mmCIF file of C-alpha atoms and ligand atoms in Angstrom:
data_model
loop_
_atom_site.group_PDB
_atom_site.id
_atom_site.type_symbol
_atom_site.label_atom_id
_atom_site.label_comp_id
_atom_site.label_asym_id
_atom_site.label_seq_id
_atom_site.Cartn_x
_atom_site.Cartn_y
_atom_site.Cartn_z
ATOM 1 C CA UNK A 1 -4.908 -16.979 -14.339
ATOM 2 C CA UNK A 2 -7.919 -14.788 -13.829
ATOM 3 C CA UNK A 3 -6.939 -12.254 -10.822
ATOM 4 C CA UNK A 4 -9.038 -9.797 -8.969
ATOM 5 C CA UNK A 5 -6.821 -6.709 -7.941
ATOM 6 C CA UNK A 6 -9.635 -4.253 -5.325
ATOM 7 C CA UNK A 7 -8.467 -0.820 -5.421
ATOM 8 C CA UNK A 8 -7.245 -1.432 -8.927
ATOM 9 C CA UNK A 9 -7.538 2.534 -9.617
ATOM 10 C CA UNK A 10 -5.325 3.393 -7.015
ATOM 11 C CA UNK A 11 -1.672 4.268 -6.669
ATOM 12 C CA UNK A 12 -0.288 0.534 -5.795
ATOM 13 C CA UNK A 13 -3.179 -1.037 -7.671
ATOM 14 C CA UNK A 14 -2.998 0.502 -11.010
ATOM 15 C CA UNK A 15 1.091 -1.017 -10.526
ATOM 16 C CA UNK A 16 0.352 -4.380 -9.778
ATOM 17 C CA UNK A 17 -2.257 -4.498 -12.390
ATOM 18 C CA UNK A 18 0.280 -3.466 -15.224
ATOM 19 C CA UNK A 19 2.687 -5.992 -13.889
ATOM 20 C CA UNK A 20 -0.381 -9.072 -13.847
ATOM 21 C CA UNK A 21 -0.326 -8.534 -17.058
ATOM 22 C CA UNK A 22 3.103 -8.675 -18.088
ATOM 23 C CA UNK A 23 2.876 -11.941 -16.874
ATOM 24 C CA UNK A 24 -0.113 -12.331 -19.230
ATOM 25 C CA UNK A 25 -3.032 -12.846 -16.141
ATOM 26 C CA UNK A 26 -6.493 -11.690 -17.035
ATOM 27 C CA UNK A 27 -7.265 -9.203 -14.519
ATOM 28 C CA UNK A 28 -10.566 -7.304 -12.857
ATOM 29 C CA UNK A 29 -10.311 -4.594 -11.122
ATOM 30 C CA UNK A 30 -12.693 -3.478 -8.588
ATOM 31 C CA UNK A 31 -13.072 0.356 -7.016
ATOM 32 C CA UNK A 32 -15.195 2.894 -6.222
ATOM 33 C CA UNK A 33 -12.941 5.382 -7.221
ATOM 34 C CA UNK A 34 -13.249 7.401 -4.017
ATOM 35 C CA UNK A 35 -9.370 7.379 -4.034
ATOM 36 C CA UNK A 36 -8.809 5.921 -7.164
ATOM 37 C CA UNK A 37 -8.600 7.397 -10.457
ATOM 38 C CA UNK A 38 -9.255 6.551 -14.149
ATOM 39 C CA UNK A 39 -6.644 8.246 -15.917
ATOM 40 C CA UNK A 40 -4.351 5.449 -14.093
ATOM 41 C CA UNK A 41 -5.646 2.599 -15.709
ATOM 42 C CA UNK A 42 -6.433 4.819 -18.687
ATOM 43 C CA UNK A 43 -4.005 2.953 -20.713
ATOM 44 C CA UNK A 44 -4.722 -0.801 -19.695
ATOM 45 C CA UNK A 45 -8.676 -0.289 -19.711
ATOM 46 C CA UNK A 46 -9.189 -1.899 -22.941
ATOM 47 C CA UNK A 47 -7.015 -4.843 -21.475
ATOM 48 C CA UNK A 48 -8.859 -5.450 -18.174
ATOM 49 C CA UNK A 49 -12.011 -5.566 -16.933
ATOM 50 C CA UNK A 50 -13.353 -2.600 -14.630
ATOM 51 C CA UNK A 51 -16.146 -2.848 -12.223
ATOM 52 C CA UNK A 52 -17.136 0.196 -10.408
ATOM 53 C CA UNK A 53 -18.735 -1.082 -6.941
ATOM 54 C CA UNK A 54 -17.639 -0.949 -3.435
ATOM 55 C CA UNK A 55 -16.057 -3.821 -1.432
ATOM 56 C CA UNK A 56 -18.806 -3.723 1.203
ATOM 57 C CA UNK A 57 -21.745 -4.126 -0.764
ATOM 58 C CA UNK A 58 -21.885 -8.268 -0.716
ATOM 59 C CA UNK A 59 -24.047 -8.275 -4.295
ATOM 60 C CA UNK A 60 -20.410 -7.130 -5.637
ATOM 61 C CA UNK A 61 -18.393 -8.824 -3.621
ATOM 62 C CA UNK A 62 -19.908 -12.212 -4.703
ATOM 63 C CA UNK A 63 -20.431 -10.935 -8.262
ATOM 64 C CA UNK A 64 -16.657 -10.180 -8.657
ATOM 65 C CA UNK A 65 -15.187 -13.140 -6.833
ATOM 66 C CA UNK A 66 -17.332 -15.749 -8.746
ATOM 67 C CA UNK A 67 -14.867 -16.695 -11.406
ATOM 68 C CA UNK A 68 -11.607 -16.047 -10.765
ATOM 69 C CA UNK A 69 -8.515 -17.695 -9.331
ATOM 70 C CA UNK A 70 -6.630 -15.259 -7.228
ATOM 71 C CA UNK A 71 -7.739 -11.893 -5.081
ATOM 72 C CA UNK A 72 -4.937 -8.968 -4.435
ATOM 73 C CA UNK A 73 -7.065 -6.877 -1.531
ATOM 74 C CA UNK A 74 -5.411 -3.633 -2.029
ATOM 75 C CA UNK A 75 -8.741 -1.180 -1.241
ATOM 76 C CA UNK A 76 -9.077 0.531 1.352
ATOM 77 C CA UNK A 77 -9.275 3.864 3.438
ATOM 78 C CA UNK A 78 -5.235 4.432 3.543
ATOM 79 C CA UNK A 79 -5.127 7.983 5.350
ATOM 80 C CA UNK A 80 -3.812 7.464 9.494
ATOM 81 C CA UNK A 81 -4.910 11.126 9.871
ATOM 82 C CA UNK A 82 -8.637 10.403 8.171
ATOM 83 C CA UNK A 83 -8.502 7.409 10.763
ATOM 84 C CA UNK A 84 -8.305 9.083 13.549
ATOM 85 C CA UNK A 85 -10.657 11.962 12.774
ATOM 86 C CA UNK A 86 -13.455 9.282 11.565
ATOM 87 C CA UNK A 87 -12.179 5.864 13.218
ATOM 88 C CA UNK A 88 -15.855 4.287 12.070
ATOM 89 C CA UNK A 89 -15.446 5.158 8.365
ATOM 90 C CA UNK A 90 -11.731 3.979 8.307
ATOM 91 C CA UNK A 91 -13.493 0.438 10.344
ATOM 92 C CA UNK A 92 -16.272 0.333 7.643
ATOM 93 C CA UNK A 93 -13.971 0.237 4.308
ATOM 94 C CA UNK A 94 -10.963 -1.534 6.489
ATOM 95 C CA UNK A 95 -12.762 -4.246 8.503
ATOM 96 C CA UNK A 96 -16.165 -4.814 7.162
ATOM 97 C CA UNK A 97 -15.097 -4.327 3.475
ATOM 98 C CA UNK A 98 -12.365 -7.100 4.143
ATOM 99 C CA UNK A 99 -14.971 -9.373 5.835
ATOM 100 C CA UNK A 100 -17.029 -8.622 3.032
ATOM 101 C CA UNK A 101 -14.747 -9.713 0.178
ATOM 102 C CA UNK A 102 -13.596 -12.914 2.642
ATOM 103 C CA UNK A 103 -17.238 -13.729 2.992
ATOM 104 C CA UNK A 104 -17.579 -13.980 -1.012
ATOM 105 C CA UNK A 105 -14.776 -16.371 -1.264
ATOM 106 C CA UNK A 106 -16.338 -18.695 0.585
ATOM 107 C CA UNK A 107 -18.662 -20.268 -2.241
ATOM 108 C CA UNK A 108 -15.651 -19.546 -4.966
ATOM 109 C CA UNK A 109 -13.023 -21.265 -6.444
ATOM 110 C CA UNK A 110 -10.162 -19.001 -4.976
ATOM 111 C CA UNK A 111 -6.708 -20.332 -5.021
ATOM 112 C CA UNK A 112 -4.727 -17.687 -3.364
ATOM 113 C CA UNK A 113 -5.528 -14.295 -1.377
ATOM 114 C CA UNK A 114 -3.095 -11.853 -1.006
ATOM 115 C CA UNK A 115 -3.752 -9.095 1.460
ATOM 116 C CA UNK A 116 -2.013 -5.542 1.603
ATOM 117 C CA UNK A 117 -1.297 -4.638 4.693
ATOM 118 C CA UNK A 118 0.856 -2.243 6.262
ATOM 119 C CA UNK A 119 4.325 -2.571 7.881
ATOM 120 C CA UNK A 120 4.060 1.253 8.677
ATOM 121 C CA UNK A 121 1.378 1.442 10.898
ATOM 122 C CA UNK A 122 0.793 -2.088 12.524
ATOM 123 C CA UNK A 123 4.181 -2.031 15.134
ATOM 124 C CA UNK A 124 3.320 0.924 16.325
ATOM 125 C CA UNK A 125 6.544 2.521 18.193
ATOM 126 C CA UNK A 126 8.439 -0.895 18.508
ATOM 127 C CA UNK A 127 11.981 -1.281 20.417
ATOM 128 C CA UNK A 128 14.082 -3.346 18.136
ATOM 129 C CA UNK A 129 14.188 -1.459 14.440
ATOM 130 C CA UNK A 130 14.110 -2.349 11.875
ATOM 131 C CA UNK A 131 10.981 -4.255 13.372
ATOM 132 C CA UNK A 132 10.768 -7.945 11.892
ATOM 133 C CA UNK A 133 7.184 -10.086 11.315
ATOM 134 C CA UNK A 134 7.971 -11.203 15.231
ATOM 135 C CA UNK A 135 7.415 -7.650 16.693
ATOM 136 C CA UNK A 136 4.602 -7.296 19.125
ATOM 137 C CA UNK A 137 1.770 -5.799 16.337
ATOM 138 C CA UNK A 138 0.786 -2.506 18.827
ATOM 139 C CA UNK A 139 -0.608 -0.061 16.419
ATOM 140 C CA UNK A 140 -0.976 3.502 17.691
ATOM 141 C CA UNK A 141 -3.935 4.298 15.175
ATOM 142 C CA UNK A 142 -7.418 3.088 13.959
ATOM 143 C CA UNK A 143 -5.348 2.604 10.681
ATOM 144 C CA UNK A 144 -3.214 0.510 12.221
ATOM 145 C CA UNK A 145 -5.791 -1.288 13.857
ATOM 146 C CA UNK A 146 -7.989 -1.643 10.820
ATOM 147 C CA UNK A 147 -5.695 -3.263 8.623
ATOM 148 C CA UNK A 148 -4.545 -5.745 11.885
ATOM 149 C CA UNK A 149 -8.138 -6.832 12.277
ATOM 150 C CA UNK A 150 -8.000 -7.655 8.444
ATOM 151 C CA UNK A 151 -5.012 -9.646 8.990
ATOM 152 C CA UNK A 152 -6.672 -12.013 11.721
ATOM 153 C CA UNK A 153 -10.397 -12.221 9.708
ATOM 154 C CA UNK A 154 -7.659 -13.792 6.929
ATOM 155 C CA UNK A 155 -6.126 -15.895 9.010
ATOM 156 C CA UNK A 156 -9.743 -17.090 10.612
ATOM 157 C CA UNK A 157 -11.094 -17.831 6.838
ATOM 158 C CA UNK A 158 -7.910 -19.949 6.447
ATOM 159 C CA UNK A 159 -8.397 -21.662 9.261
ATOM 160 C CA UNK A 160 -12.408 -22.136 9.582
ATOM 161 C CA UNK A 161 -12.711 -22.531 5.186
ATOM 162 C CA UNK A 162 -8.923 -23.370 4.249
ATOM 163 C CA UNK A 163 -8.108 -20.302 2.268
ATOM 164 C CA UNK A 164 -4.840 -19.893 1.352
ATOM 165 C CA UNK A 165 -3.147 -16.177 1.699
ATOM 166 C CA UNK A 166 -0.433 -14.415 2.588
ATOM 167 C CA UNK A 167 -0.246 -11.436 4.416
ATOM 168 C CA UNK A 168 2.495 -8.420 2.415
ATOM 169 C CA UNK A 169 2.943 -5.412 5.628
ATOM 170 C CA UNK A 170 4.620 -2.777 3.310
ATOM 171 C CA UNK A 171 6.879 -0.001 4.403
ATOM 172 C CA UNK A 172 5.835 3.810 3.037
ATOM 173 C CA UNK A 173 5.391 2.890 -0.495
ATOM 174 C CA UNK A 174 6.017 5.796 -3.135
ATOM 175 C CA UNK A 175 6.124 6.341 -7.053
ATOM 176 C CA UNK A 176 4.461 7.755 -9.987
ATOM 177 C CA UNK A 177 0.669 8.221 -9.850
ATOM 178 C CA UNK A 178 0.617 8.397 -6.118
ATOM 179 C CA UNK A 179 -1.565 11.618 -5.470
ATOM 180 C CA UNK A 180 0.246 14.808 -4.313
ATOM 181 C CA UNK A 181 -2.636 16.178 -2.891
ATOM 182 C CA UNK A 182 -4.007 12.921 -0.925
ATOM 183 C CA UNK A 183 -3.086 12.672 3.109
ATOM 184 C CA UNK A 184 -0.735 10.056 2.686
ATOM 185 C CA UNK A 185 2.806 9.426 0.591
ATOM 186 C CA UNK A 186 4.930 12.467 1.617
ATOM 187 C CA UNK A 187 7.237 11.889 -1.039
ATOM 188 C CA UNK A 188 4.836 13.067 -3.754
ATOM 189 C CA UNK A 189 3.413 15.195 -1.169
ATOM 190 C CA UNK A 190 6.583 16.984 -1.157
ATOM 191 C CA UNK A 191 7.567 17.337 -4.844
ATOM 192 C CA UNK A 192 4.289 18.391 -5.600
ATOM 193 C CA UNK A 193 4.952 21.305 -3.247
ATOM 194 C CA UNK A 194 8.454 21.764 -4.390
ATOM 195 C CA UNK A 195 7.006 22.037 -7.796
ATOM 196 C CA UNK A 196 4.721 24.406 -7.010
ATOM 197 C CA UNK A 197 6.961 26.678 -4.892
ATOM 198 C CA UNK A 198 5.168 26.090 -2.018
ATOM 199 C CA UNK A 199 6.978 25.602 1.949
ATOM 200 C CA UNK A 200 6.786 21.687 2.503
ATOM 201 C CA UNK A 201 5.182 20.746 5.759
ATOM 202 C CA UNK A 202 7.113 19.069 8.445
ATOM 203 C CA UNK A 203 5.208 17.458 11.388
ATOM 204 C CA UNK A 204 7.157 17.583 13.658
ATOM 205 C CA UNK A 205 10.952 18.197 14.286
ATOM 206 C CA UNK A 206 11.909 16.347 11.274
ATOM 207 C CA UNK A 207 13.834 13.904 12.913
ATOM 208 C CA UNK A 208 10.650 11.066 12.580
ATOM 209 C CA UNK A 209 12.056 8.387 10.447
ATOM 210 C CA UNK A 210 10.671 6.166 7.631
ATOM 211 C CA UNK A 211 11.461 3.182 5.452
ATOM 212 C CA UNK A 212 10.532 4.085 1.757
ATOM 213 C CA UNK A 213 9.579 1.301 -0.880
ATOM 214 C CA UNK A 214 9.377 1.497 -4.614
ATOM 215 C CA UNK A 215 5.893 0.993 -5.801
ATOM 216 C CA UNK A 216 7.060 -1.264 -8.664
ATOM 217 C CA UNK A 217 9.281 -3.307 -5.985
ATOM 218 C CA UNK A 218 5.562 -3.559 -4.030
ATOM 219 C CA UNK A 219 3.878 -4.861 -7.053
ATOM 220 C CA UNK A 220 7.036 -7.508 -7.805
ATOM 221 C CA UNK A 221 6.223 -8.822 -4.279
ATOM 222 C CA UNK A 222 2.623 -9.507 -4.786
ATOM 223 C CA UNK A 223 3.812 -11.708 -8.166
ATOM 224 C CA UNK A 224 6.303 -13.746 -5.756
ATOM 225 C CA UNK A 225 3.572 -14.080 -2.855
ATOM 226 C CA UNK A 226 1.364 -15.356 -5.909
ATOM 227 C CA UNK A 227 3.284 -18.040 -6.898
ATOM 228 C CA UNK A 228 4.351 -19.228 -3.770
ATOM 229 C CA UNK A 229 1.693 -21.755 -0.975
ATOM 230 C CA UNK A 230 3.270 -20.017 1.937
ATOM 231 C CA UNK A 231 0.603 -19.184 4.457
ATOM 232 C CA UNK A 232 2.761 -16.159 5.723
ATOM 233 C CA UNK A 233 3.156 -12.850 6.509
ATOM 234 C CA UNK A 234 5.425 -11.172 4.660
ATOM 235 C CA UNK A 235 7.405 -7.514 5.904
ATOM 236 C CA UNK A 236 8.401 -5.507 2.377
ATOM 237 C CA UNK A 237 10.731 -2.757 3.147
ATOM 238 C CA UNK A 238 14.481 -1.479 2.892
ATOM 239 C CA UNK A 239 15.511 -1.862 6.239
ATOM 240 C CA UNK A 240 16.866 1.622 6.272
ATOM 241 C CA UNK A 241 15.417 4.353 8.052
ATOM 242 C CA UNK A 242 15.393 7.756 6.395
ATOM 243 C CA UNK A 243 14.708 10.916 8.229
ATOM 244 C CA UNK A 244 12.120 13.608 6.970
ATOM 245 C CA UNK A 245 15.016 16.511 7.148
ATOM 246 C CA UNK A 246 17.063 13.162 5.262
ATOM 247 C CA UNK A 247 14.696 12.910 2.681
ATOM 248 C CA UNK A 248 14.075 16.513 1.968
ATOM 249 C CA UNK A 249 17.947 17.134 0.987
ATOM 250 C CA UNK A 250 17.674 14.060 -1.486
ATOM 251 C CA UNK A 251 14.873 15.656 -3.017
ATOM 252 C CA UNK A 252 16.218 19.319 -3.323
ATOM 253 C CA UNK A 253 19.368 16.668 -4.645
ATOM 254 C CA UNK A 254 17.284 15.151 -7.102
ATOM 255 C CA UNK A 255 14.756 18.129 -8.220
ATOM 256 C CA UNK A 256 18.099 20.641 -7.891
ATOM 257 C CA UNK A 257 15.367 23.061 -5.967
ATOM 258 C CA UNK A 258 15.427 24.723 -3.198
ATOM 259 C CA UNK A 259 12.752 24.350 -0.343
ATOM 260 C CA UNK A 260 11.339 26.199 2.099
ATOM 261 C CA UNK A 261 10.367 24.185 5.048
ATOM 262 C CA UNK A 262 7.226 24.647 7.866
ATOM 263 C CA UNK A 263 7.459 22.594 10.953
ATOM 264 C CA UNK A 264 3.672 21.895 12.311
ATOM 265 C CA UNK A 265 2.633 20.088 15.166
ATOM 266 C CA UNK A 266 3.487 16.559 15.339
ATOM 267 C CA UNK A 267 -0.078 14.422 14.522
ATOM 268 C CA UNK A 268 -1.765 11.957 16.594
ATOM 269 C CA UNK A 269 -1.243 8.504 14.761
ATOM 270 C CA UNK A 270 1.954 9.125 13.555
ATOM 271 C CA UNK A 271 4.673 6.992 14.889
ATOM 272 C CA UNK A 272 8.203 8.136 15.722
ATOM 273 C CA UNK A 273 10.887 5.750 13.784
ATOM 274 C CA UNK A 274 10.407 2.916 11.893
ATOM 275 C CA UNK A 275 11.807 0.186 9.454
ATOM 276 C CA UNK A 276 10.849 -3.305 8.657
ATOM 277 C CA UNK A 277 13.545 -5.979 8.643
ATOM 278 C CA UNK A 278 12.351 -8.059 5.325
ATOM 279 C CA UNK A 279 14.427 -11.449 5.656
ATOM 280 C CA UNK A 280 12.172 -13.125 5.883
ATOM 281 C CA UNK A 281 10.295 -12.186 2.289
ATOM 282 C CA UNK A 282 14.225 -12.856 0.708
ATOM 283 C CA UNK A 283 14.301 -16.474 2.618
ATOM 284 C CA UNK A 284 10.804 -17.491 1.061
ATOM 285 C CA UNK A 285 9.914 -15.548 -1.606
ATOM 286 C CA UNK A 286 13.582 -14.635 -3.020
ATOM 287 C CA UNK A 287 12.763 -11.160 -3.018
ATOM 288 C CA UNK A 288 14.393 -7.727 -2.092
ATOM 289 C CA UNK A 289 13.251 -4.415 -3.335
ATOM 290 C CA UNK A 290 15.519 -3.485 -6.452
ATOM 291 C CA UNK A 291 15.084 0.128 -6.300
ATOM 292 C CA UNK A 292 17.295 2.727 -4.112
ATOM 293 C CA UNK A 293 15.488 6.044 -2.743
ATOM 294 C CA UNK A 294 17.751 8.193 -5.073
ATOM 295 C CA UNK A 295 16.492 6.349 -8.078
ATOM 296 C CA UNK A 296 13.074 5.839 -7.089
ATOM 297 C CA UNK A 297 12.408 9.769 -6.049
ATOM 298 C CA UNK A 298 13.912 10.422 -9.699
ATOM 299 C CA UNK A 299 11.895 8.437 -10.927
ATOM 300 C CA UNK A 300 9.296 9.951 -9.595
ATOM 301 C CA UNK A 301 10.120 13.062 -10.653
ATOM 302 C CA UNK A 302 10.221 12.345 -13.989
ATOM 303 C CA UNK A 303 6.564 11.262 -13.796
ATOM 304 C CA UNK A 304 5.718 14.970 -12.374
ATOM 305 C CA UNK A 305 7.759 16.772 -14.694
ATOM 306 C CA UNK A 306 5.670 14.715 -17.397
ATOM 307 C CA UNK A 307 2.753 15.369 -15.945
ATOM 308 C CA UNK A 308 2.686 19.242 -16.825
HETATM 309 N N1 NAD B 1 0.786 3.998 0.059
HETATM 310 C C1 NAD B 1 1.462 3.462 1.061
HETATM 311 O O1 NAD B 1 2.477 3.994 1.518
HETATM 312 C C2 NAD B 1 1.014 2.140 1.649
HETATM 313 C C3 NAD B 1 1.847 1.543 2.609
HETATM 314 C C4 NAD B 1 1.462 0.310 3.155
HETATM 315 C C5 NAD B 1 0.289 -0.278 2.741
HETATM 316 N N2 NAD B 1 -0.499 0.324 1.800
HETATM 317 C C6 NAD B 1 -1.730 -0.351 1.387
HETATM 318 O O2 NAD B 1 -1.721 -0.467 -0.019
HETATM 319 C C7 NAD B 1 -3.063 -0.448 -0.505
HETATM 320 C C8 NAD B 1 -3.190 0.529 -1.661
HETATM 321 O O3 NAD B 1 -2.897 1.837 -1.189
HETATM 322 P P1 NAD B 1 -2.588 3.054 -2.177
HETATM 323 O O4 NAD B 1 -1.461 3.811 -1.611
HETATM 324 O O5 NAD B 1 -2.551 2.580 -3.571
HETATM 325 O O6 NAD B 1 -3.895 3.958 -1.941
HETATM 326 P P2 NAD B 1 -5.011 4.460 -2.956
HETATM 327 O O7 NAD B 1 -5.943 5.319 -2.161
HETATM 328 O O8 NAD B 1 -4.385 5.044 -4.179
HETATM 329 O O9 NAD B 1 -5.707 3.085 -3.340
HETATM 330 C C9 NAD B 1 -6.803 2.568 -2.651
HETATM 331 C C10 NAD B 1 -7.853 2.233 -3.686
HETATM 332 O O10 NAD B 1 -8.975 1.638 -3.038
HETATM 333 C C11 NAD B 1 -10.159 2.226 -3.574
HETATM 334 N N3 NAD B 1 -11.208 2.116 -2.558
HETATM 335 C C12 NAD B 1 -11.272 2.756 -1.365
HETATM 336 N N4 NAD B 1 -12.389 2.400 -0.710
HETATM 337 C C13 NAD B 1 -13.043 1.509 -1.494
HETATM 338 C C14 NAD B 1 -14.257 0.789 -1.363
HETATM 339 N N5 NAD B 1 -15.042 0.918 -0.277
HETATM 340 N N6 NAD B 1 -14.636 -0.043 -2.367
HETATM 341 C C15 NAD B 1 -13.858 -0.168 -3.491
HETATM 342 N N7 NAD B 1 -12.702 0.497 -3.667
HETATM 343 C C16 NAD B 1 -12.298 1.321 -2.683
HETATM 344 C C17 NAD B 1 -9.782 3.663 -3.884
HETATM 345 O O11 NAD B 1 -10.647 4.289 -4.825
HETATM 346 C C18 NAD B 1 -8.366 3.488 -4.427
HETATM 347 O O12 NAD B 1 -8.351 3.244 -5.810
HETATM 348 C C19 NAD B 1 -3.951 -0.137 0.690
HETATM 349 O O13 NAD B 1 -4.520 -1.335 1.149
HETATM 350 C C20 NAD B 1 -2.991 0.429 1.718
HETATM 351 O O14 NAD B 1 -3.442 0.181 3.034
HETATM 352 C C21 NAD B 1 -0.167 1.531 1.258
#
């Protein structure tokens, strides 16, 4: 099938991408490369189609919908700190880029959309954890908001033109290519800096807690949520919760160095604890992520060590 992955250049996108076409789809990928980068899709460019445009101009959004069968909407602004300093920016790319892309479908012959959202951000602080699709969504910042208001323009397209989508809210998602020097991902954040010798920043006391996702277990969940006519919304996450001071000792485990550690101010936008009960994504979709945290971060690693 012919698929349309946004943010194709990006850390999640330039996955999925690979894995579309293990399964032998013929795949565009649209970015502006703001965030994105061509040495990831360096190796597949001769096997996919790249368009360099942005998801809010509606000439592209038409021009790169007309024609194909399925959309993965992976661009975006991803940083909750960049949200909160510029909460219109984060609305332009988030909201009006979606609306954009959602707009174009409308004359199309689109089969299936399948929107990345977050798990991460959308339940804000919520009571019950790990937090299933039922949680109250309460986002704590324009993020979090952002990719919510995406959610509900998909859901209105469904319901007003009859486009079929589901909805994947990831957990922190982490792997090779994800940038060690961007504002979000603090696992790469981290071994970058532990490379480099330099103290790793802790907002916080380091008691926060995350759930941590493979990037190639993300990209095996967009396949499933392909192939599948649920109208749904779909958690992706371990379930576990894994502490910052938690996941520094399995990466000095891991990278067998030592770190030295600043603790900074916690940051507005940040929530506390969080971890997304994914039942219901092994119920319907029969999937689970295969990858632990120790293999993944070596993993990882292995990817920065190569990279030098
Ligand atoms: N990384 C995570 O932990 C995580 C967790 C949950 C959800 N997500 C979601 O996954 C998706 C991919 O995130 P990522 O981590 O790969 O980030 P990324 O920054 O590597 O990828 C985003 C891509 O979108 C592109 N882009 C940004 N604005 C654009 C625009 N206006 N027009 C066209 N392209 C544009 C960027 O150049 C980049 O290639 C995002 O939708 C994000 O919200 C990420």
């Amino acid at each position: 099938m012919e698929c349309l992955v946004t943010g194709g250049a990006g850390f999640v996108g330039s996955h999925l991408i690979e894995r579309l076409l293990m399964d032998n789809h013929s795949v565009t990928c649209l970015d502006d490369f703001s965030t994105g980068k061509r040495k990831n899709i360096d190796h597949i460019k001769d096997r996919i189609n790249i368009v360099k445009g942005d998801i809010r101009d509606p000439d592209v959004a038409r021009k790169v919908v007309k024609n194909v069968d399925n959309v993965f909407h992976l661009a975006a602004q991803i940083s909750v700190n960049r949200s909160v300093r510029e909460p219109q920016f984060d609305a332009s790319v988030n909201i009006e880029g979606t609306i954009n892309l959602l707009e174009a479908t409308c004359n199309s012959s689109i089969k299936r959309f399948i929107y990345i959202s977050t798990g991460g951000a959308i339940y804000g602080e919520p009571e019950i954890i790990p937090a299933s699709e039922n949680t109250l969504e309460d986002p704590i910042s324009p993020y979090g908001i952002s990719k919510l208001v995406g959610e509900k323009y998909l859901h209105w397209f469904h319901r007003v033109y009859g486009l079929s989508y589901s909805i994947i809210r990831p957990a922190n998602i982490y792997g090779p290519r994800q940038d060690p020097l961007g504002e979000a991902g603090v696992i790469s954040i981290f071994l970058g800096r532990i490379k480099d010798k330099k103290p790793l920043e802790i907002f916080g006391d380091g008691n926060d807690t995350r759930d941590y996702v493979y990037v190639k277990d993300i990209a095996e969940i967009c396949i499933q949520a392909l192939i599948s006519d649920d109208i749904d919304i779909f958690n992706a996450g371990s379930g576990k919760q894994t502490s910052v001071l938690e996941l520094i000792e399995i990466i000095e485990d891991v990278t067998n160095l030592k770190s030295n550690k600043r603790f900074c101010e916690p940051r507005s936008g940040d929530v506390n604890r969080i971890s997304l009960d994914s039942s219901r994504a092994f119920e319907k979709l029969k999937w689970k992520p295969k990858t632990d945290l120790i293999s993944g971060i070596s993993n990882t690693w292995d990817w920065f060590i190569s990279q030098t």
